[in-house]
CSV table of C-alpha atoms in Angstrom, one decimal:
chain,number,residue,atom,x,y,z
A,83,MET,CA,0.0,0.0,0.0
A,84,GLN,CA,2.8,2.4,0.9
A,85,GLY,CA,4.4,1.6,-2.5
A,86,PHE,CA,1.2,2.5,-4.3
A,87,ILE,CA,0.9,5.9,-2.5
A,88,ALA,CA,4.6,6.7,-3.3
A,89,LEU,CA,4.0,5.8,-7.0
A,90,ALA,CA,0.9,8.1,-7.1
A,91,LEU,CA,2.9,11.0,-5.6
A,92,ILE,CA,5.7,10.5,-8.2
A,93,LEU,CA,3.2,10.5,-11.0
A,94,GLY,CA,1.6,13.6,-9.7
A,95,PHE,CA,4.9,15.5,-9.8
A,96,VAL,CA,6.1,14.0,-13.1
A,97,SER,CA,2.8,14.3,-15.0
A,98,PRO,CA,0.5,17.1,-13.9
A,99,CYS,CA,-1.5,16.7,-17.1
A,100,LEU,CA,-2.3,13.2,-16.0
A,101,CYS,CA,-3.5,14.4,-12.7
A,102,THR,CA,-5.6,17.1,-14.3
A,103,ARG,CA,-7.3,14.6,-16.6
A,104,MET,CA,-8.1,12.3,-13.7
A,105,ASN,CA,-10.3,15.1,-12.3
A,106,VAL,CA,-13.0,14.4,-14.9
A,107,GLY,CA,-16.1,13.3,-13.1
A,108,THR,CA,-15.3,14.9,-9.7
A,109,GLU,CA,-17.5,17.6,-8.2
A,110,ASN,CA,-15.0,20.4,-9.0
A,111,ALA,CA,-12.5,19.4,-11.6
A,112,ILE,CA,-9.5,21.8,-12.1
A,113,TYR,CA,-7.9,22.5,-15.5
A,114,ASN,CA,-4.9,24.7,-16.1
A,115,VAL,CA,-4.0,26.0,-19.5
A,116,ILE,CA,-0.3,25.5,-18.8
A,117,GLN,CA,-0.9,21.8,-18.4
A,118,TYR,CA,-2.4,21.8,-21.8
A,119,GLY,CA,0.6,23.3,-23.4
A,120,ALA,CA,0.1,27.1,-23.1
A,121,ARG,CA,3.5,28.9,-23.1
A,122,GLY,CA,2.4,32.3,-21.8
A,123,ASP,CA,5.3,34.1,-23.5
A,124,GLY,CA,3.2,36.6,-25.4
A,125,ILE,CA,4.6,35.4,-28.7
A,126,THR,CA,3.6,31.7,-29.2
A,127,ASP,CA,-0.1,31.2,-30.2
A,128,ASP,CA,-1.7,29.5,-27.2
A,129,LEU,CA,-5.0,29.0,-28.9
A,130,GLN,CA,-5.0,25.3,-29.0
A,131,ALA,CA,-4.1,24.9,-25.3
A,132,PHE,CA,-7.0,27.3,-24.4
A,133,VAL,CA,-9.5,25.4,-26.6
A,134,SER,CA,-8.4,22.0,-25.3
A,135,ALA,CA,-8.5,23.1,-21.7
A,136,PHE,CA,-12.0,24.6,-22.1
A,137,SER,CA,-13.3,21.6,-23.9
A,138,SER,CA,-12.2,19.4,-21.0
A,139,ALA,CA,-13.8,21.8,-18.4
A,140,CYS,CA,-17.0,21.9,-20.5
A,141,LYS,CA,-17.4,18.1,-20.5
A,142,ALA,CA,-16.8,17.7,-16.8
A,143,ALA,CA,-19.6,16.7,-14.5
A,144,GLY,CA,-20.9,19.1,-11.9
A,145,MET,CA,-18.6,22.1,-11.7
A,146,SER,CA,-15.2,22.8,-13.2
A,147,THR,CA,-12.6,25.5,-12.9
A,148,LEU,CA,-10.4,26.6,-15.8
A,149,ILE,CA,-7.3,28.4,-14.5
A,150,ILE,CA,-5.3,30.9,-16.6
A,151,PRO,CA,-2.4,31.6,-14.2
A,152,ALA,CA,-1.1,35.1,-13.3
A,153,GLY,CA,2.3,36.4,-14.3
A,154,LYS,CA,2.1,35.5,-18.0
A,155,LYS,CA,0.9,36.9,-21.3
A,156,TYR,CA,-1.0,34.5,-23.5
A,157,MET,CA,-1.2,35.4,-27.1
A,158,VAL,CA,-4.4,33.9,-28.5
A,159,SER,CA,-5.5,34.2,-32.1
A,160,LYS,CA,-9.2,34.0,-33.2
A,161,ALA,CA,-10.9,31.8,-30.6
A,162,ASN,CA,-14.4,30.4,-30.2
A,163,PHE,CA,-15.6,28.7,-27.0
A,164,SER,CA,-18.9,26.9,-27.5
A,165,GLY,CA,-21.1,24.7,-25.4
A,166,ARG,CA,-23.4,23.2,-24.6
A,167,CYS,CA,-21.5,22.3,-21.4
A,168,SER,CA,-22.4,19.5,-19.0
A,169,ALA,CA,-20.5,21.4,-16.3
A,170,ARG,CA,-20.9,24.8,-14.7
A,171,VAL,CA,-17.6,26.4,-15.7
A,172,LEU,CA,-15.6,29.0,-13.7
A,173,ILE,CA,-12.8,30.6,-15.6
A,174,GLN,CA,-10.2,32.1,-13.3
A,175,LEU,CA,-8.4,34.6,-15.6
A,176,GLU,CA,-5.5,36.0,-13.7
A,177,GLY,CA,-3.0,36.3,-16.6
A,178,GLN,CA,-3.1,38.7,-19.5
A,179,ILE,CA,-4.6,37.6,-22.9
A,180,VAL,CA,-3.1,39.5,-25.7
A,181,ALA,CA,-4.3,39.8,-29.3
A,182,PRO,CA,-2.1,38.9,-32.3
A,183,SER,CA,-0.7,41.6,-34.5
A,184,ARG,CA,-3.1,43.2,-37.0
A,185,ALA,CA,-1.5,41.2,-39.9
A,186,ALA,CA,-2.0,37.9,-38.0
A,187,TRP,CA,-5.7,38.3,-37.2
A,188,LYS,CA,-7.8,35.4,-38.5
A,189,SER,CA,-11.2,37.0,-38.3
A,190,LYS,CA,-12.7,40.4,-39.1
A,191,LEU,CA,-15.7,39.9,-36.9
A,192,TYR,CA,-14.7,38.9,-33.4
A,193,TRP,CA,-11.5,38.1,-31.6
A,194,ILE,CA,-12.9,35.9,-28.8
A,195,SER,CA,-16.4,34.6,-28.9
A,196,VAL,CA,-18.3,32.5,-26.4
A,197,GLU,CA,-21.5,30.9,-27.5
A,198,TYR,CA,-24.2,28.6,-25.9
A,199,VAL,CA,-22.4,28.3,-22.6
A,200,ASP,CA,-24.9,28.7,-19.8
A,201,GLU,CA,-24.0,29.5,-16.2
A,202,LEU,CA,-20.5,30.5,-17.1
A,203,THR,CA,-18.5,32.7,-14.7
A,204,ILE,CA,-15.4,34.6,-15.8
A,205,ASP,CA,-13.5,36.1,-12.8
A,206,GLY,CA,-10.4,38.2,-13.4
A,207,ASN,CA,-9.8,38.6,-9.6
A,208,ASN,CA,-8.8,42.2,-10.4
A,209,LYS,CA,-5.6,40.8,-12.0
A,210,GLY,CA,-6.5,39.3,-15.4
A,211,GLY,CA,-7.6,41.0,-18.6
A,212,PHE,CA,-7.7,41.3,-22.4
A,213,HIS,CA,-5.4,43.5,-24.5
A,214,GLY,CA,-6.7,44.1,-28.0
A,215,GLY,CA,-3.9,45.9,-29.6
A,216,GLY,CA,-6.3,48.6,-30.7
A,217,PRO,CA,-3.9,51.5,-31.6
A,218,THR,CA,-2.6,49.7,-34.7
A,219,TRP,CA,-6.2,49.3,-35.9
A,220,TRP,CA,-7.4,52.8,-35.1
A,221,GLN,CA,-4.8,54.2,-37.5
A,222,CYS,CA,-6.6,52.4,-40.4
A,223,PRO,CA,-10.1,54.0,-40.9
A,224,THR,CA,-10.9,51.8,-43.8
A,225,CYS,CA,-10.1,48.5,-42.0
A,226,ASP,CA,-12.9,46.1,-41.1
A,227,ARG,CA,-12.1,46.1,-37.4
A,228,PRO,CA,-13.2,43.2,-35.2
A,229,VAL,CA,-15.1,43.2,-31.9
A,230,MET,CA,-13.0,42.1,-29.0
A,231,LEU,CA,-15.3,39.9,-26.9
A,232,PHE,CA,-18.6,38.5,-28.1
A,233,PHE,CA,-21.1,36.6,-25.9
A,234,HIS,CA,-24.0,34.9,-27.7
A,235,SER,CA,-26.8,32.9,-26.2
A,236,CYS,CA,-25.1,32.6,-22.8
A,237,ASN,CA,-27.7,32.5,-20.1
A,238,GLY,CA,-26.8,33.1,-16.5
A,239,LEU,CA,-23.5,34.6,-17.6
A,240,ASN,CA,-21.4,36.3,-14.8
A,241,VAL,CA,-18.3,38.3,-15.8
A,242,ARG,CA,-16.5,40.2,-13.0
A,243,ASN,CA,-13.2,41.8,-11.8
A,244,LEU,CA,-11.9,42.1,-15.3
A,245,ARG,CA,-9.7,44.6,-17.3
A,246,ILE,CA,-10.4,45.1,-21.0
A,247,LEU,CA,-8.1,47.4,-22.9
A,248,ASN,CA,-7.7,48.9,-26.4
A,249,SER,CA,-10.2,47.0,-28.5
A,250,PRO,CA,-10.0,47.5,-32.3
A,251,ARG,CA,-13.8,48.1,-32.2
A,252,SER,CA,-16.5,47.4,-29.6
A,253,HIS,CA,-15.0,45.9,-26.4
A,254,VAL,CA,-17.9,43.7,-25.3
A,255,ALA,CA,-20.9,42.6,-27.5
A,256,VAL,CA,-23.7,40.8,-25.8
A,257,THR,CA,-26.6,39.3,-27.9
A,258,MET,CA,-29.3,36.8,-26.9
A,259,CYS,CA,-28.0,36.5,-23.3
A,260,ASN,CA,-30.5,36.5,-20.5
A,261,HIS,CA,-30.0,36.9,-16.8
A,262,SER,CA,-26.4,38.0,-17.1
A,263,THR,CA,-24.2,40.2,-14.8
A,264,PHE,CA,-21.1,42.2,-15.5
A,265,SER,CA,-19.6,43.7,-12.4
A,266,HIS,CA,-16.3,45.5,-11.6
A,267,ILE,CA,-15.3,45.7,-15.2
A,268,SER,CA,-12.6,48.2,-16.3
A,269,ILE,CA,-12.7,49.2,-20.0
A,270,ASN,CA,-10.1,51.5,-21.3
A,271,SER,CA,-9.5,52.9,-24.8
A,272,ALA,CA,-8.4,56.4,-26.0
A,273,ALA,CA,-11.1,59.1,-26.4
A,274,THR,CA,-10.1,59.3,-30.1
A,275,SER,CA,-10.4,55.5,-30.8
A,276,PRO,CA,-13.2,55.0,-33.4
A,277,ASN,CA,-16.4,53.0,-32.6
A,278,THR,CA,-15.0,51.5,-29.5
A,279,ASP,CA,-18.2,51.1,-27.5
A,280,GLY,CA,-17.7,49.7,-24.0
A,281,PHE,CA,-20.8,47.4,-24.1
A,282,ASP,CA,-23.1,46.7,-27.0
A,283,ILE,CA,-26.3,45.0,-25.8
A,284,SER,CA,-28.9,43.6,-28.2
A,285,ARG,CA,-31.7,41.0,-28.1
A,286,SER,CA,-31.0,40.3,-24.4
A,287,SER,CA,-33.0,40.6,-21.2
A,288,ASN,CA,-32.4,41.0,-17.5
A,289,VAL,CA,-28.8,42.2,-17.9
A,290,LEU,CA,-27.0,44.0,-15.1
A,291,ILE,CA,-23.9,46.1,-15.5
A,292,GLU,CA,-22.6,47.4,-12.2
A,293,ASN,CA,-19.7,48.9,-10.3
A,294,SER,CA,-17.6,49.5,-13.5
A,295,MET,CA,-15.5,52.1,-15.2
A,296,ILE,CA,-15.6,52.7,-18.9
A,297,ARG,CA,-13.3,54.9,-21.0
A,298,SER,CA,-13.9,54.7,-24.7
A,299,GLY,CA,-14.1,56.6,-28.0
A,300,ASP,CA,-17.8,55.9,-28.5
A,301,ASP,CA,-20.8,54.9,-26.3
A,302,CYS,CA,-19.8,53.6,-22.9
A,303,ILE,CA,-22.9,51.5,-23.1
A,304,ALA,CA,-25.2,51.1,-26.2
A,305,LEU,CA,-28.6,49.4,-25.7
A,306,ASN,CA,-29.8,48.3,-29.1
A,307,SER,CA,-32.9,46.6,-30.4
A,308,GLY,CA,-34.3,43.7,-28.2
A,309,SER,CA,-32.8,45.1,-25.0
A,310,PHE,CA,-35.4,44.5,-22.2
A,311,PHE,CA,-35.1,44.8,-18.4
A,312,ILE,CA,-31.6,46.3,-18.4
A,313,ASN,CA,-30.1,47.6,-15.2
A,314,VAL,CA,-27.0,49.8,-15.1
A,315,THR,CA,-25.9,51.1,-11.7
A,316,ARG,CA,-22.7,52.7,-10.3
A,317,VAL,CA,-21.0,53.0,-13.6
A,318,THR,CA,-18.5,55.8,-14.4
A,319,CYS,CA,-18.3,56.8,-18.0
A,320,GLY,CA,-15.7,59.1,-19.6
A,321,PRO,CA,-14.3,59.8,-22.0
A,322,GLY,CA,-16.9,58.5,-24.4
A,323,HIS,CA,-20.3,59.2,-25.9
A,324,GLY,CA,-22.3,58.5,-22.8
A,325,ILE,CA,-25.0,55.8,-22.3
A,326,SER,CA,-27.2,55.5,-25.4
A,327,ILE,CA,-30.5,53.8,-26.2
A,328,GLY,CA,-30.2,53.1,-29.9
A,329,ASN,CA,-29.7,54.0,-32.5
A,330,LEU,CA,-33.1,52.6,-33.3
A,331,GLY,CA,-34.9,52.3,-36.7
A,332,ARG,CA,-31.8,52.2,-38.8
A,333,SER,CA,-32.4,50.9,-42.4
A,334,ARG,CA,-36.2,51.1,-41.7
A,335,SER,CA,-35.9,48.3,-39.1
A,336,ASN,CA,-38.5,47.6,-36.4
A,337,ASP,CA,-36.5,48.1,-33.1
A,338,GLN,CA,-37.8,47.8,-29.6
A,339,VAL,CA,-36.2,48.7,-26.2
A,340,SER,CA,-38.0,48.9,-22.9
A,341,ASP,CA,-37.7,48.6,-19.1
A,342,VAL,CA,-34.3,50.2,-18.8
A,343,TYR,CA,-33.2,51.5,-15.4
A,344,ILE,CA,-29.9,53.5,-15.2
A,345,ARG,CA,-29.1,54.7,-11.7
A,346,ASN,CA,-26.2,56.2,-9.7
A,347,CYS,CA,-24.0,56.7,-12.7
A,348,THR,CA,-21.3,59.4,-13.4
A,349,PHE,CA,-20.4,61.0,-16.7
A,350,ILE,CA,-17.0,62.8,-16.9
A,351,GLY,CA,-16.2,64.9,-20.0
A,352,THR,CA,-18.4,62.8,-22.2
A,353,THR,CA,-20.1,63.9,-25.5
A,354,ASN,CA,-23.4,62.9,-24.1
A,355,GLY,CA,-24.9,61.8,-20.8
A,356,ALA,CA,-28.3,60.1,-21.1
A,357,ARG,CA,-29.1,59.8,-24.8
A,358,ILE,CA,-31.9,58.2,-26.9
A,359,LYS,CA,-31.3,58.2,-30.6
A,360,THR,CA,-33.5,57.0,-33.4
A,361,VAL,CA,-33.3,57.1,-37.2
A,362,PRO,CA,-36.3,58.5,-39.3
A,363,GLY,CA,-38.1,55.8,-41.3
A,364,GLY,CA,-37.9,53.0,-38.8
A,365,SER,CA,-40.5,51.6,-36.5
A,366,GLY,CA,-40.9,50.2,-33.0
A,367,TYR,CA,-40.4,51.9,-29.6
A,368,ALA,CA,-38.2,53.0,-26.7
A,369,ARG,CA,-40.3,53.2,-23.5
A,370,GLN,CA,-40.2,52.7,-19.8
A,371,ILE,CA,-36.7,54.1,-19.5
A,372,THR,CA,-35.4,55.7,-16.3
A,373,PHE,CA,-32.2,57.7,-15.7
A,374,GLU,CA,-31.9,58.5,-12.0
A,375,GLN,CA,-29.3,60.0,-9.6
A,376,VAL,CA,-26.8,61.0,-12.3
A,377,ILE,CA,-23.7,63.0,-11.7
A,378,LEU,CA,-22.4,65.2,-14.6
A,379,SER,CA,-19.0,66.8,-15.0
A,380,ASN,CA,-18.4,68.9,-18.1
A,381,VAL,CA,-20.8,66.9,-20.3
A,382,MET,CA,-21.6,68.3,-23.7
A,383,ASN,CA,-25.2,67.0,-24.0
A,384,PRO,CA,-26.3,65.9,-20.5
A,385,ILE,CA,-29.9,65.0,-21.5
A,386,ILE,CA,-30.7,64.4,-25.2
A,387,ILE,CA,-33.4,62.7,-27.2
A,388,ASP,CA,-32.3,62.8,-30.9
A,389,GLN,CA,-35.0,61.5,-33.3
A,390,GLY,CA,-33.1,62.6,-36.3
A,391,TYR,CA,-29.8,60.8,-35.6
A,392,LYS,CA,-27.5,61.7,-38.6
A,393,ILE,CA,-30.6,62.8,-40.5
A,394,SER,CA,-32.9,65.8,-40.1
A,395,PRO,CA,-35.9,64.8,-37.9
A,396,THR,CA,-39.0,63.9,-39.9
A,397,ASP,CA,-42.0,61.8,-39.2
A,398,THR,CA,-40.8,58.5,-37.7
A,399,SER,CA,-42.6,55.5,-36.4
A,400,VAL,CA,-40.1,54.8,-33.6
A,401,ARG,CA,-42.1,55.9,-30.6
A,402,VAL,CA,-40.3,57.4,-27.6
A,403,SER,CA,-42.4,57.4,-24.4
A,404,SER,CA,-42.4,57.0,-20.6
A,405,VAL,CA,-38.9,58.3,-20.1
A,406,THR,CA,-37.8,59.7,-16.7
A,407,TYR,CA,-34.8,61.9,-15.9
A,408,ARG,CA,-34.6,62.3,-12.1
A,409,GLY,CA,-31.8,63.6,-9.9
A,410,PHE,CA,-29.3,64.9,-12.5
A,411,THR,CA,-26.7,67.2,-10.9
A,412,GLY,CA,-23.5,68.7,-12.2
A,413,THR,CA,-22.2,70.7,-15.1
A,414,SER,CA,-22.9,71.1,-18.8
A,415,ALA,CA,-20.1,72.0,-21.3
A,416,SER,CA,-22.7,73.4,-23.7
A,417,LYS,CA,-25.5,75.9,-23.4
A,418,ILE,CA,-28.2,73.4,-24.2
A,419,ALA,CA,-28.3,71.1,-21.2
A,420,VAL,CA,-31.6,69.5,-22.1
A,421,ASN,CA,-32.3,68.7,-25.8
A,422,LEU,CA,-35.6,67.0,-26.6
A,423,ASN,CA,-35.5,66.8,-30.4
A,424,CYS,CA,-38.4,64.6,-31.2
A,425,SER,CA,-40.0,63.8,-34.6
A,426,SER,CA,-43.3,65.2,-35.8
A,427,SER,CA,-45.1,62.2,-34.3
A,428,GLY,CA,-43.8,63.4,-30.9
A,429,CYS,CA,-42.3,62.0,-27.7
A,430,PHE,CA,-44.7,61.5,-24.8
A,431,ASP,CA,-44.8,61.1,-21.1
A,432,ILE,CA,-41.4,62.6,-20.6
A,433,LEU,CA,-40.7,63.5,-16.9
A,434,LEU,CA,-37.9,65.8,-15.7
A,435,ASP,CA,-37.8,65.8,-11.9
A,436,GLN,CA,-35.4,67.2,-9.3
A,437,ASN,CA,-32.6,68.1,-11.7
A,438,ASN,CA,-30.0,70.8,-11.4
A,439,ILE,CA,-27.6,71.2,-14.4
A,440,VAL,CA,-25.5,74.4,-14.4
A,441,ALA,CA,-22.8,75.6,-16.8
A,442,THR,CA,-19.3,74.4,-16.5
A,443,GLN,CA,-18.0,77.9,-17.2
A,444,ALA,CA,-18.7,80.3,-14.3
A,445,GLY,CA,-21.1,83.1,-15.1
A,446,LYS,CA,-22.8,81.2,-18.0
A,447,MET,CA,-26.4,79.9,-18.0
A,448,THR,CA,-27.7,76.6,-19.2
A,449,SER,CA,-30.7,76.4,-21.5
A,450,PHE,CA,-33.0,73.9,-23.2
A,451,PHE,CA,-34.6,72.9,-26.5
A,452,CYS,CA,-37.8,71.1,-27.3
A,453,ARG,CA,-39.3,69.9,-30.5
A,454,ASN,CA,-42.6,68.0,-30.3
A,455,ALA,CA,-41.8,66.9,-26.7
A,456,HIS,CA,-44.7,66.3,-24.3
A,457,GLY,CA,-44.5,65.6,-20.6
A,458,THR,CA,-43.9,67.2,-17.1
A,459,VAL,CA,-41.2,69.2,-15.4
A,460,ARG,CA,-40.8,69.4,-11.7
A,461,ASN,CA,-38.1,71.2,-9.7
A,462,THR,CA,-35.6,71.3,-12.6
A,463,PHE,CA,-33.0,73.7,-13.6
A,464,PRO,CA,-32.9,74.8,-16.3
A,465,ASN,CA,-36.7,75.0,-16.2
A,466,VAL,CA,-37.6,73.2,-19.5
A,467,SER,CA,-40.7,75.3,-20.1
A,468,CYS,CA,-41.0,74.1,-23.6
A,469,LEU,CA,-42.0,70.6,-22.5
A,470,SER,CA,-45.8,70.6,-23.0
A,471,ASN,CA,-48.4,68.5,-21.3
């Protein structure tokens, strides 16, 4: 018996891969990308090691943990991680995953995609992250730039404590994911980086984004068609284009967004604060939307409804209604602090309540603009007297 134990210990030291694979079928199997051949030198393509380790973790019974160790840079080319998994997978991402050079990219759509993996958790433990090599792409305005991280049909997704830097295009795209949470996410790209949305959400419901900081060259968060029951809280945005609903109705599409609750957010030096944008000629609606307890610092358009996005407003079938702006405080970089530029069909049930938006520059006054906007104003500065009942 003692000889058998000694042999087992020797095998454990000599062949960690063997020990890892013996975890299959246990309650919490552990898989380490190093044991699957990852080099972590920032040069060698570690794609196959990542795919193999994830495949093993996905096939395990019960729960499994995939470890990406700290202290290394893992270069990974175009990767797709797809379920459906028999295990609930936890990815402990403590190292840095870096993109290949622009010339070596194998996809013009996405760098890393995760599809059909339910109950997945990705935890960076405030150490791990993704580096997209964006600056080399931003210099090429005609390039078909890829999205950095793409989550599709992943229900019960939980992504936390993660750093995401310098995407060629959007940093995180989420589509058809329900009951998902993103918390303590740090996104960072230059203010001049083109189309680098922090989050792009579409066709998803019950999504929470919380306790995060987003610096980008475009929308910090864009809520596109099919976004329902979205909660954004304690997010700091800036630089960037603010938090946007839309654009909706593009290419005469029927787009729908509702039940959006954005609370306790801060905008610093952004182009917009709370924005709703629609394109004339489309159809659908944006309704039951609340922006509440928002702090503004030198924001160009603190509150804006733009129903003529990139086109002069005309009659449009995208209906904007039941929108609340409550508890906005801070400074506007432009004279027009509240801009309600609705189509000829109008915006309805707009509520401005308990807001105080003053000019960034001392001695200047803030003002407002309305076009076909209908609703109620209470205890708001500037007093948006053009908003009609």
